[in-house]
């Protein structure tokens, strides 16, 4: 089997968000092709955003992804507020971060318990997992519910929240409104720490990605809702320089566009965020990471489940910190008057850096829109990881190797619904 | 007797409506004891062959492949329910229906000839018979549970077909349009969200789509009277249920163009 020719195909990847396929060709023991194909139908957001009002992108782009709508709303607001020269009041910025913490908790816990953990424990899904490990799955459900409760409180609902707007919010909660969710969050902290301990007991296949890493950096705290952009290779630049450094290129082995950072491949998402910012985690999150065996950096995507669990601890603590210091602002939103110009906005979606750019005209209409989601940035590195893994595991039979490849894709929590609108479909995709 | 089988399918969409099923944290494990979740790619690697007793379909029909798939899903499903604005009305991606889809593809993709797509984003009902349509962008979790429960026992789902105004009054909220002059689509939008936007001091933006019998032209006049421009009125109806016939207002601007001109020229 070691030097054989083999074709591995998974037409419909499961336990990922959206519709994707895996195609691997090994010829004479050499990996000729290792592709994550995107066959999610295109939806043309960037095209129909043109001509919309400057207040509309947060609600419209939220519909790109039902798993990370707050990321879309935040990056869109950041971009439009920058274009209009508006600085958010600190309390409103904190409230936005609070809502975003809710999305991190919900999205990460969904991935940890529903999409990822079944791989490590040998189950097809969380329902089957619950038959043997009921208490673990119930803990995951409780934690996810807390994330959703936080989003309901600050955003109105967990999927496509209605409360965020350019300049702030439509309405702001009182301190009393926040009390019940704070109570939930205090319980959630124990559940989050237990999640780290639970995932730390899993067995992790060896793999180390040697690519560059790209994540936001927010001085003094872990990056979520804003920041400058930094790389492991030492780059540091503001959001408005994103398109000067990140270029999407067509590569010979695939018809998909691959993002490159100053000409080289890079990864965004939990591994990059953690490796570049682990020193900014709260003491409890740092301790949990250390106890789980994570060093200050992590380059093994199989261990990303641990990093997500640590980030859930941080998001719970951060939400409690924000609630503790919250004073209801006098105004729910800053006045935002449109002016002609271009705005750039970034934030850390649960799966990685999400960049938005809008051109706005004197009438306040959007003239151009560009969105670069995390999964399209990560696709090339996901495929590199597949290659490495296949080369190291050629002794496995087809079923076992295919299953390992599927796991390697799930490691990155790819959001194919997001990526689809920005990647070129591969020719064999519609099947 | 074997428990009934449930399948969840996805066409062009954001995944939010199927995520709503996973957001039923208190009910999910119990639900899994009374139904067999036979096919749900986002949540499970175990996929059983059809036929299925109940299929939930998220997303709109936008490619020739989708047309083939939805026919196959219909043939495999005893009861087929569409969940959400995409499956029920074509979704936000139906804005292409009023634009030039080839031009749209050229804006988004460097090599648009790779893109296989239909000129329109269609509701599922344009291609196959649908047994029940659940509205919302996204759908409401409680309504989803009601639909599943009702259809599995063979009764009609108790989903009110009144307007958002009814829910707003039931919550005891002040009318945002009357009290604060905030433009609101509540009078012409189907209930189901619990008057979420008015509860957050925001006008309803119509994500549950048109209520039967709503007077859209009259409301459009009210929106203009509250200071919205002709174009803004056109845009507010042209969002997540843009292709729903009742939300097609006159003089809606063509999406994707600024003042009728191509901004790239």
XYZ file of C-alpha atoms in Angstrom:
696
model
C 0.000 0.000 0.000
C 2.939 2.310 0.768
C 3.837 3.040 -2.826
C 0.474 2.484 -4.418
C -1.759 4.790 -6.347
C -4.849 5.828 -4.449
C -7.785 8.156 -4.767
C -9.643 9.283 -1.678
C -12.877 11.178 -2.106
C -15.460 12.461 0.336
C -18.238 14.117 -1.619
C -20.069 15.625 1.305
C -17.979 16.473 4.349
C -19.947 16.121 7.569
C -19.741 18.041 10.848
C -18.523 21.166 9.085
C -20.503 24.311 8.388
C -21.519 24.328 4.745
C -20.975 22.052 1.798
C -17.448 20.875 1.028
C -15.643 17.886 -0.431
C -12.265 16.216 -0.009
C -10.208 14.975 -2.944
C -6.861 13.257 -2.580
C -4.724 11.627 -5.263
C -1.619 9.673 -4.319
C 0.547 8.441 -7.163
C 3.589 6.231 -6.637
C 3.557 7.106 -2.945
C 3.592 10.845 -3.708
C 0.657 13.115 -2.872
C -0.325 14.666 -6.196
C -3.462 16.360 -5.013
C -4.931 17.124 -1.591
C -7.864 19.464 -1.952
C -10.631 20.820 0.158
C -13.248 21.613 -2.470
C -15.920 24.178 -1.862
C -19.162 23.408 -3.618
C -21.424 25.655 -1.620
C -23.434 27.680 -4.144
C -22.349 31.320 -4.537
C -24.609 34.022 -3.126
C -22.986 37.228 -4.487
C -23.024 39.373 -1.354
C -20.297 41.727 -2.520
C -22.223 42.422 -5.712
C -25.592 43.238 -4.223
C -24.172 45.267 -1.337
C -23.417 47.972 -3.910
C -26.113 50.607 -3.814
C -27.281 49.707 -0.299
C -27.374 52.300 2.482
C -24.291 52.642 4.726
C -26.348 51.388 7.678
C -27.251 48.113 5.967
C -24.069 45.954 5.722
C -24.161 44.736 9.367
C -27.585 43.093 8.942
C -27.015 41.954 5.366
C -23.543 40.457 5.875
C -24.686 38.713 9.075
C -26.604 36.446 6.670
C -23.357 35.165 5.209
C -22.975 32.962 8.276
C -25.503 31.818 10.848
C -22.701 30.523 13.105
C -20.735 33.779 13.362
C -23.141 36.646 12.548
C -21.686 38.892 15.279
C -18.272 38.658 13.623
C -19.803 39.914 10.379
C -21.764 42.637 12.125
C -18.696 43.786 14.060
C -16.255 43.827 11.138
C -18.883 45.656 9.044
C -19.551 48.238 11.777
C -15.807 48.717 12.379
C -15.274 49.398 8.666
C -18.205 51.777 8.250
C -17.473 53.636 11.484
C -13.900 54.109 10.307
C -15.099 55.395 6.919
C -17.396 57.870 8.661
C -14.758 58.961 11.189
C -16.688 57.756 14.229
C -15.045 56.472 17.391
C -17.272 54.253 19.519
C -17.851 55.297 23.156
C -15.818 52.965 25.419
C -18.959 51.566 27.095
C -20.556 50.786 23.741
C -17.321 49.177 22.562
C -17.336 47.019 25.709
C -20.953 46.020 25.084
C -20.025 44.974 21.571
C -17.174 42.888 22.991
C -19.640 41.335 25.453
C -21.949 40.288 22.615
C -18.932 38.915 20.755
C -17.922 36.867 23.843
C -21.358 35.237 23.604
C -20.662 34.256 19.996
C -17.219 32.868 20.868
C -18.741 30.728 23.617
C -21.613 29.428 21.454
C -19.573 28.834 18.329
C -16.565 27.268 20.059
C -18.715 25.042 22.262
C -20.713 23.920 19.220
C -17.464 22.958 17.537
C -15.864 21.337 20.578
C -18.809 19.187 21.628
C -20.853 18.666 18.445
C -18.382 18.735 15.574
C -14.945 17.912 16.938
C -15.052 15.785 20.119
C -16.899 12.885 18.401
C -13.733 12.430 16.262
C -11.522 11.928 19.295
C -13.917 9.586 21.065
C -15.021 7.545 18.069
C -18.650 8.549 17.637
C -20.519 9.807 14.558
C -22.135 12.699 16.438
C -22.885 14.257 19.823
C -26.200 12.406 20.130
C -24.422 9.052 19.960
C -21.732 10.431 22.266
C -24.413 11.352 24.793
C -25.556 7.725 25.042
C -22.238 6.836 26.694
C -21.087 10.231 27.992
C -24.313 11.985 28.912
C -22.810 14.280 31.550
C -20.159 15.577 29.152
C -22.645 16.402 26.389
C -25.020 17.989 28.899
C -22.182 20.207 30.095
C -21.589 21.266 26.490
C -25.281 22.020 25.981
C -25.397 24.106 29.162
C -22.316 26.087 28.142
C -23.655 26.704 24.658
C -26.920 27.838 26.143
C -25.027 30.381 28.251
C -23.339 31.772 25.149
C -26.721 32.012 23.449
C -28.257 33.660 26.537
C -25.560 36.315 26.412
C -26.241 36.939 22.724
C -29.978 37.115 23.362
C -29.447 39.645 26.088
C -27.087 41.956 24.215
C -28.228 41.190 20.675
C -31.865 40.081 20.870
C -31.289 36.601 19.471
C -28.341 34.251 18.990
C -28.613 33.902 15.214
C -28.620 37.181 13.289
C -28.934 39.448 16.344
C -31.022 42.561 15.727
C -29.577 44.989 18.237
C -26.184 45.989 16.781
C -26.001 48.984 14.475
C -23.420 51.273 12.926
C -22.434 53.590 15.806
C -23.437 51.220 18.610
C -26.746 49.566 19.462
C -30.480 50.174 19.144
C -30.981 49.677 22.880
C -28.654 49.075 25.810
C -29.330 46.842 28.820
C -29.454 48.051 32.408
C -27.180 46.570 35.074
C -30.211 44.706 36.429
C -30.844 43.172 32.991
C -27.332 41.707 33.069
C -27.588 40.105 36.522
C -29.251 36.785 35.534
C -26.779 36.122 32.733
C -23.886 36.956 35.083
C -25.210 34.234 37.363
C -25.234 31.784 34.444
C -21.707 32.857 33.465
C -20.359 32.122 36.955
C -21.606 28.540 36.618
C -20.269 28.457 33.063
C -16.743 29.193 34.243
C -16.551 25.828 36.030
C -18.052 24.107 32.985
C -15.516 25.825 30.727
C -12.601 24.776 32.941
C -13.977 21.227 32.993
C -14.145 21.361 29.183
C -10.416 22.111 29.066
C -9.695 19.178 31.384
C -12.003 16.908 29.363
C -10.401 17.722 26.008
C -6.888 17.519 27.511
C -7.464 13.785 28.001
C -7.972 13.194 24.261
C -5.238 11.647 22.142
C -3.790 13.989 19.548
C -2.140 12.792 16.326
C 1.184 14.484 15.560
C 1.189 17.323 13.061
C 2.949 20.661 13.069
C 2.201 23.447 10.615
C 5.275 25.490 9.811
C 3.435 28.277 7.962
C 3.187 31.893 9.087
C 0.422 32.834 11.540
C -1.810 35.901 11.332
C -4.035 37.318 14.067
C -5.179 40.556 15.592
C -3.329 42.150 18.469
C -5.174 44.313 20.988
C -2.754 45.856 23.528
C -3.273 44.507 27.034
C -5.961 41.984 26.187
C -6.764 39.002 24.032
C -7.997 40.135 20.588
C -11.700 39.701 19.799
C -13.549 42.718 18.464
C -10.740 44.901 17.105
C -6.994 45.369 16.887
C -3.985 45.737 14.651
C -2.813 42.813 12.588
C 0.327 40.873 13.487
C 2.106 37.846 12.108
C 4.504 35.284 13.553
C 7.005 36.509 10.969
C 7.040 39.925 12.643
C 4.640 41.938 10.501
C 2.529 44.540 12.247
C 0.070 46.716 10.349
C -3.309 48.438 10.781
C -6.520 47.115 9.137
C -6.301 49.695 6.331
C -3.132 47.995 5.088
C -4.694 44.511 4.937
C -5.064 44.423 1.174
C -1.483 45.635 0.746
C -0.225 42.507 2.515
C -2.865 39.890 1.812
C -3.363 39.029 -1.823
C -5.613 36.307 -3.137
C -3.875 34.371 -5.858
C -4.756 31.603 -8.222
C -2.453 28.600 -7.796
C -1.699 25.905 -10.389
C -2.976 22.849 -8.505
C -6.408 24.283 -7.799
C -8.910 26.660 -9.235
C -9.569 28.072 -5.761
C -8.114 31.412 -4.820
C -5.565 31.141 -2.066
C -4.712 34.056 0.178
C -1.039 34.863 0.618
C 0.586 37.168 3.121
C 3.403 39.053 1.419
C 3.741 36.110 -0.943
C 3.673 33.259 1.587
C 1.076 30.967 3.102
C -0.370 31.646 6.496
C -2.937 30.445 8.983
C -5.518 32.451 10.900
C -7.847 31.204 13.665
C -7.415 29.816 17.198
C -3.864 28.468 16.717
C -2.638 31.779 15.291
C -4.543 33.857 17.834
C -3.248 31.813 20.734
C 0.331 31.558 19.534
C 0.574 35.316 19.028
C -1.413 36.385 22.104
C -1.305 33.689 24.790
C 0.418 36.115 27.161
C -2.691 38.341 27.033
C -5.038 35.639 28.306
C -6.497 36.007 31.788
C -4.580 34.257 34.587
C -7.230 31.524 34.899
C -7.179 30.853 31.150
C -3.362 30.769 31.155
C -3.362 28.345 34.068
C -5.952 26.123 32.353
C -3.815 26.142 29.200
C -0.687 25.182 31.118
C -2.488 22.383 32.969
C -3.784 21.077 29.657
C -0.213 20.853 28.403
C -0.322 23.816 26.041
C 2.858 25.849 25.783
C 2.839 29.540 24.856
C 2.402 28.486 21.205
C 0.498 25.697 19.497
C 1.023 24.599 15.905
C -0.703 21.211 15.947
C -4.200 21.693 14.476
C -5.445 18.518 16.212
C -4.853 20.366 19.498
C -6.961 23.328 18.356
C -9.827 21.833 20.378
C -7.758 22.603 23.495
C -7.117 26.149 22.347
C -10.838 26.660 21.703
C -11.609 25.322 25.176
C -9.096 27.775 26.690
C -10.625 30.603 24.660
C -14.057 29.673 26.043
C -12.649 30.054 29.570
C -11.324 33.459 28.556
C -14.590 34.552 26.897
C -16.592 33.586 30.001
C -14.211 35.481 32.279
C -14.085 38.455 29.954
C -17.898 38.598 29.797
C -18.002 38.586 33.612
C -15.383 41.342 33.744
C -17.355 43.514 31.304
C -20.629 42.957 33.164
C -18.934 43.735 36.468
C -17.679 47.123 35.248
C -20.728 47.978 33.146
C -22.427 51.318 33.538
C -25.387 51.867 31.249
C -24.386 54.478 28.657
C -26.591 57.543 28.174
C -26.850 56.969 24.463
C -27.295 53.616 22.738
C -25.434 54.766 19.632
C -23.180 57.523 18.367
C -24.498 59.755 15.600
C -22.982 58.543 12.337
C -23.082 60.878 9.353
C -21.958 59.327 6.095
C -19.143 60.901 4.123
C -17.444 59.735 0.961
C -14.515 57.441 1.622
C -13.317 53.932 2.318
C -13.392 52.051 5.603
C -11.578 48.902 6.720
C -12.785 46.720 9.577
C -11.382 43.596 11.183
C -12.324 41.338 14.060
C -11.530 37.835 15.264
C -14.367 35.550 14.198
C -14.243 32.270 16.130
C -12.519 30.710 13.084
C -10.118 33.606 12.470
C -9.538 37.048 11.111
C -12.473 38.540 9.223
C -11.782 41.598 7.058
C -14.390 43.954 5.548
C -13.821 46.969 3.305
C -16.518 49.344 2.056
C -16.480 52.314 -0.247
C -19.184 54.851 0.607
C -20.323 57.818 -1.497
C -21.591 61.278 -0.514
C -25.201 60.008 -0.420
C -24.246 57.316 2.087
C -24.561 54.490 -0.422
C -22.126 51.593 -0.608
C -20.107 51.778 -3.840
C -17.923 48.731 -3.268
C -17.635 45.881 -0.776
C -14.845 43.401 -0.145
C -15.017 40.646 2.454
C -12.209 38.206 3.247
C -13.422 35.466 5.606
C -11.111 33.220 7.649
C -11.741 29.962 5.830
C -10.677 31.291 2.449
C -7.462 32.500 4.087
C -6.886 29.092 5.648
C -7.715 26.873 2.697
C -4.145 26.611 1.361
C -2.734 25.718 4.774
C -5.528 23.214 5.409
C -4.490 21.518 2.159
C -0.783 21.652 3.118
C -1.652 19.969 6.408
C -3.534 17.245 4.521
C -0.473 16.599 2.364
C 1.819 16.302 5.387
C -0.593 13.992 7.124
C -1.110 11.693 4.129
C 2.624 11.401 3.572
C 3.151 10.424 7.205
C 0.271 7.920 7.302
C 0.467 6.016 4.027
C 0.425 2.731 5.943
C -3.235 3.305 6.817
C -5.944 1.720 4.680
C -8.180 3.968 2.585
C -10.993 4.198 5.120
C -8.678 5.071 7.993
C -6.697 7.595 5.954
C -9.869 9.230 4.621
C -11.213 9.509 8.135
C -7.939 11.075 9.324
C -8.141 13.612 6.472
C -11.709 14.512 7.400
C -10.564 15.058 10.974
C -7.725 17.250 9.731
C -10.234 19.463 7.946
C -12.523 19.642 10.992
C -9.559 20.748 13.098
C -9.891 24.151 11.459
C -13.646 24.473 12.017
C -13.962 25.598 8.395
C -16.952 27.731 7.658
C -17.671 26.879 4.076
C -20.847 28.956 3.985
C -18.605 31.961 4.608
C -15.858 30.937 2.248
C -18.117 30.051 -0.658
C -18.926 33.583 -1.559
C -15.327 34.491 -2.022
C -13.727 31.428 -3.541
C -13.894 30.211 -7.061
C -15.720 26.933 -7.335
C -13.576 24.102 -8.577
C -14.577 22.531 -11.845
C -15.629 19.162 -10.493
C -17.575 20.720 -7.704
C -21.180 20.421 -8.748
C -21.716 16.732 -8.355
C -42.468 0.408 15.935
C -39.355 2.251 14.806
C -39.230 5.944 15.681
C -39.942 8.307 12.780
C -36.934 9.526 10.818
C -35.852 13.161 10.553
C -33.556 14.534 7.851
C -32.071 18.028 7.601
C -30.909 19.377 4.233
C -29.094 22.481 3.079
C -29.169 24.390 -0.206
C -27.888 28.000 -0.626
C -27.978 29.465 2.875
C -26.014 30.568 5.925
C -26.610 27.409 8.053
C -28.421 29.489 10.683
C -31.801 27.766 10.402
C -30.392 24.252 10.800
C -28.247 25.599 13.644
C -31.547 26.542 15.292
C -32.199 22.830 15.787
C -28.867 22.488 17.626
C -29.773 25.589 19.630
C -32.614 23.595 21.233
C -30.232 22.761 24.088
C -32.955 21.698 26.510
C -34.836 19.526 24.049
C -32.240 18.067 21.687
C -31.316 14.892 23.576
C -34.962 14.155 24.302
C -35.926 14.799 20.689
C -33.284 12.270 19.665
C -35.087 9.621 21.696
C -38.411 10.072 19.900
C -37.068 10.541 16.363
C -34.151 9.014 14.543
C -31.979 11.785 13.126
C -31.274 9.923 9.909
C -29.448 12.536 7.857
C -28.059 15.822 9.174
C -24.650 16.455 7.602
C -23.808 19.480 9.730
C -24.238 17.523 12.953
C -23.540 13.876 12.172
C -21.318 11.619 10.090
C -23.898 8.831 10.266
C -26.090 9.195 7.210
C -28.893 6.702 6.670
C -30.576 6.189 3.327
C -34.141 7.407 2.832
C -37.047 7.468 2.734
C -37.506 9.943 5.593
C -40.660 10.727 7.531
C -39.853 14.409 7.938
C -37.381 16.502 5.966
C -36.387 20.025 6.981
C -34.908 21.976 4.079
C -32.806 25.092 4.567
C -31.656 27.284 1.690
C -32.810 28.385 -1.731
C -32.491 26.733 -5.123
C -29.708 28.538 -7.022
C -27.907 25.967 -9.180
C -28.934 23.261 -11.676
C -27.579 20.760 -9.145
C -29.898 22.171 -6.456
C -32.857 21.549 -8.779
C -31.858 17.904 -9.090
C -31.206 17.565 -5.352
C -34.482 19.085 -4.185
C -36.447 16.742 -6.460
C -34.548 13.815 -5.000
C -35.139 15.063 -1.447
C -38.858 15.468 -2.183
C -39.060 11.935 -3.565
C -37.423 10.621 -0.378
C -39.561 12.606 2.074
C -43.025 11.824 3.364
C -43.360 15.362 4.721
C -41.199 18.240 3.533
C -40.926 21.466 5.523
C -38.920 24.472 4.360
C -37.189 26.317 7.194
C -36.365 29.985 6.851
C -36.478 32.840 4.393
C -34.073 31.266 1.876
C -36.055 28.055 1.444
C -39.406 29.810 1.716
C -38.827 33.001 -0.312
C -35.392 32.747 -1.981
C -33.520 34.604 0.778
C -31.258 37.630 0.533
C -29.467 35.998 -2.413
C -32.702 36.474 -4.406
C -31.554 40.074 -4.860
C -29.846 38.617 -7.932
C -33.312 38.097 -9.409
C -33.471 41.848 -10.038
C -29.887 42.242 -11.226
C -27.665 40.851 -13.913
C -26.332 37.600 -12.480
C -23.434 37.409 -14.952
C -22.344 40.872 -13.867
C -22.736 39.851 -10.206
C -20.480 36.850 -10.766
C -17.894 39.060 -12.470
C -17.826 41.382 -9.452
C -17.247 38.600 -6.924
C -15.154 36.085 -8.841
C -12.019 36.609 -10.912
C -12.939 33.737 -13.238
C -16.728 33.820 -13.346
C -16.926 31.117 -16.008
C -16.273 28.546 -13.272
C -19.475 29.527 -11.572
C -22.455 27.344 -12.199
C -25.501 29.254 -11.141
C -29.094 29.959 -12.056
C -30.230 33.483 -12.889
C -32.666 33.389 -9.977
C -32.628 32.238 -6.356
C -35.869 30.328 -5.956
C -37.924 29.174 -3.019
C -38.151 25.399 -2.762
C -41.874 25.605 -3.599
C -40.995 26.839 -7.101
C -39.616 23.368 -7.827
C -41.418 20.800 -5.658
C -44.574 20.655 -3.517
C -43.930 21.786 0.072
C -46.032 20.591 3.016
C -45.281 23.447 5.399
C -43.264 26.666 5.202
C -41.681 27.981 8.390
C -40.762 31.645 8.106
C -37.961 33.714 9.525
C -34.394 34.843 8.932
C -33.570 32.937 11.023
C -36.518 30.757 12.083
C -37.639 30.880 15.704
C -36.528 27.970 17.889
C -39.904 27.536 19.619
C -41.737 27.543 16.291
C -39.359 24.901 14.948
C -40.053 22.619 17.905
C -43.782 23.174 17.446
C -43.616 22.236 13.757
C -41.580 19.085 14.395
C -43.822 18.001 17.269
C -47.054 18.682 15.393
C -46.052 16.996 12.161
C -44.701 13.926 13.906
C -48.048 13.347 15.618
C -49.961 14.289 12.498
C -51.593 17.535 13.532
C -51.423 20.996 11.981
C -48.638 23.159 13.465
C -49.909 25.994 15.628
C -48.045 28.814 13.904
C -49.918 32.127 14.035
C -50.357 33.885 10.712
C -50.926 37.324 12.215
C -48.656 40.359 11.961
C -45.743 41.399 14.189
C -48.046 44.150 15.541
C -50.095 41.460 17.294
C -47.042 40.160 19.137
C -45.926 43.699 19.894
C -49.278 44.465 21.545
C -49.222 41.151 23.422
C -45.838 42.115 24.867
C -47.258 45.463 25.917
C -44.722 47.427 23.900
C -45.330 50.979 22.772
C -45.644 51.254 18.994
C -42.223 52.455 17.827
C -43.766 54.161 14.809
C -46.548 55.965 16.644
C -44.628 56.772 19.831
C -41.142 57.424 18.443
C -41.625 57.973 14.706
C -39.395 54.978 13.914
C -40.253 53.397 10.548
C -41.417 49.798 11.151
C -42.510 46.923 8.905
C -44.447 45.283 11.745
C -47.914 45.858 10.225
C -47.088 43.902 7.058
C -44.704 41.293 8.497
C -45.679 37.851 9.723
C -45.379 37.227 13.461
C -43.069 34.622 14.917
C -40.100 36.527 16.350
C -41.997 37.846 19.373
C -41.689 41.472 18.195
C -37.967 41.331 18.756
C -36.966 44.562 17.018
C -39.617 46.808 18.600
C -38.558 45.322 21.965
C -35.085 46.711 21.208
C -36.384 50.160 20.190
C -35.918 49.297 16.544
C -38.423 49.124 13.709
C -39.204 45.635 12.376
C -37.203 44.947 9.208
C -39.403 42.200 7.848
C -37.216 39.115 8.294
C -40.257 36.832 8.697
C -41.627 37.980 5.329
C -45.036 39.331 4.383
C -48.149 38.554 6.438
C -51.126 37.441 4.383
C -53.378 40.412 3.664
C -50.848 43.060 4.714
C -51.279 46.408 2.994
C -47.768 47.087 1.731
C -48.579 50.143 -0.430
C -50.293 51.838 2.539
C -47.357 51.129 4.820
C -44.917 52.345 2.149
C -46.808 55.673 2.271
C -46.387 55.770 6.050
C -42.670 55.077 5.724
C -42.334 58.007 3.308
C -44.318 60.163 5.717
C -41.753 59.217 8.393
C -38.963 60.653 6.290
C -37.746 57.693 4.254
C -36.751 58.407 0.666
C -38.296 56.512 -2.232
C -35.049 54.553 -2.600
C -34.838 53.777 1.112
C -38.417 52.441 1.059
C -37.473 50.257 -1.904
C -34.420 48.938 -0.068
C -36.174 48.168 3.208
C -38.481 45.709 1.433
C -35.617 44.314 -0.649
C -33.718 42.301 1.956
C -34.159 38.787 3.292
C -37.529 38.163 1.642
C -36.853 40.340 -1.402
C -38.504 37.948 -3.838
C -41.696 37.463 -1.815
C -44.315 38.916 -4.192
C -46.053 40.994 -1.493
C -42.774 42.783 -0.679
C -42.191 43.940 -4.249
C -42.828 47.658 -3.989
C -42.889 49.945 -6.966
C -39.836 51.996 -7.814
C -37.514 49.737 -5.872
C -33.996 50.559 -7.050
C -32.147 47.883 -8.931
C -29.801 46.315 -6.444
C -26.109 46.371 -7.126
C -26.198 49.705 -8.885
C -25.729 53.194 -7.483
C -28.189 55.714 -8.877
C -28.662 53.445 -11.855
C -25.010 53.731 -12.842
C -22.408 51.059 -12.703
C -20.024 52.303 -9.982
C -17.065 50.688 -11.669
C -17.369 52.927 -14.715
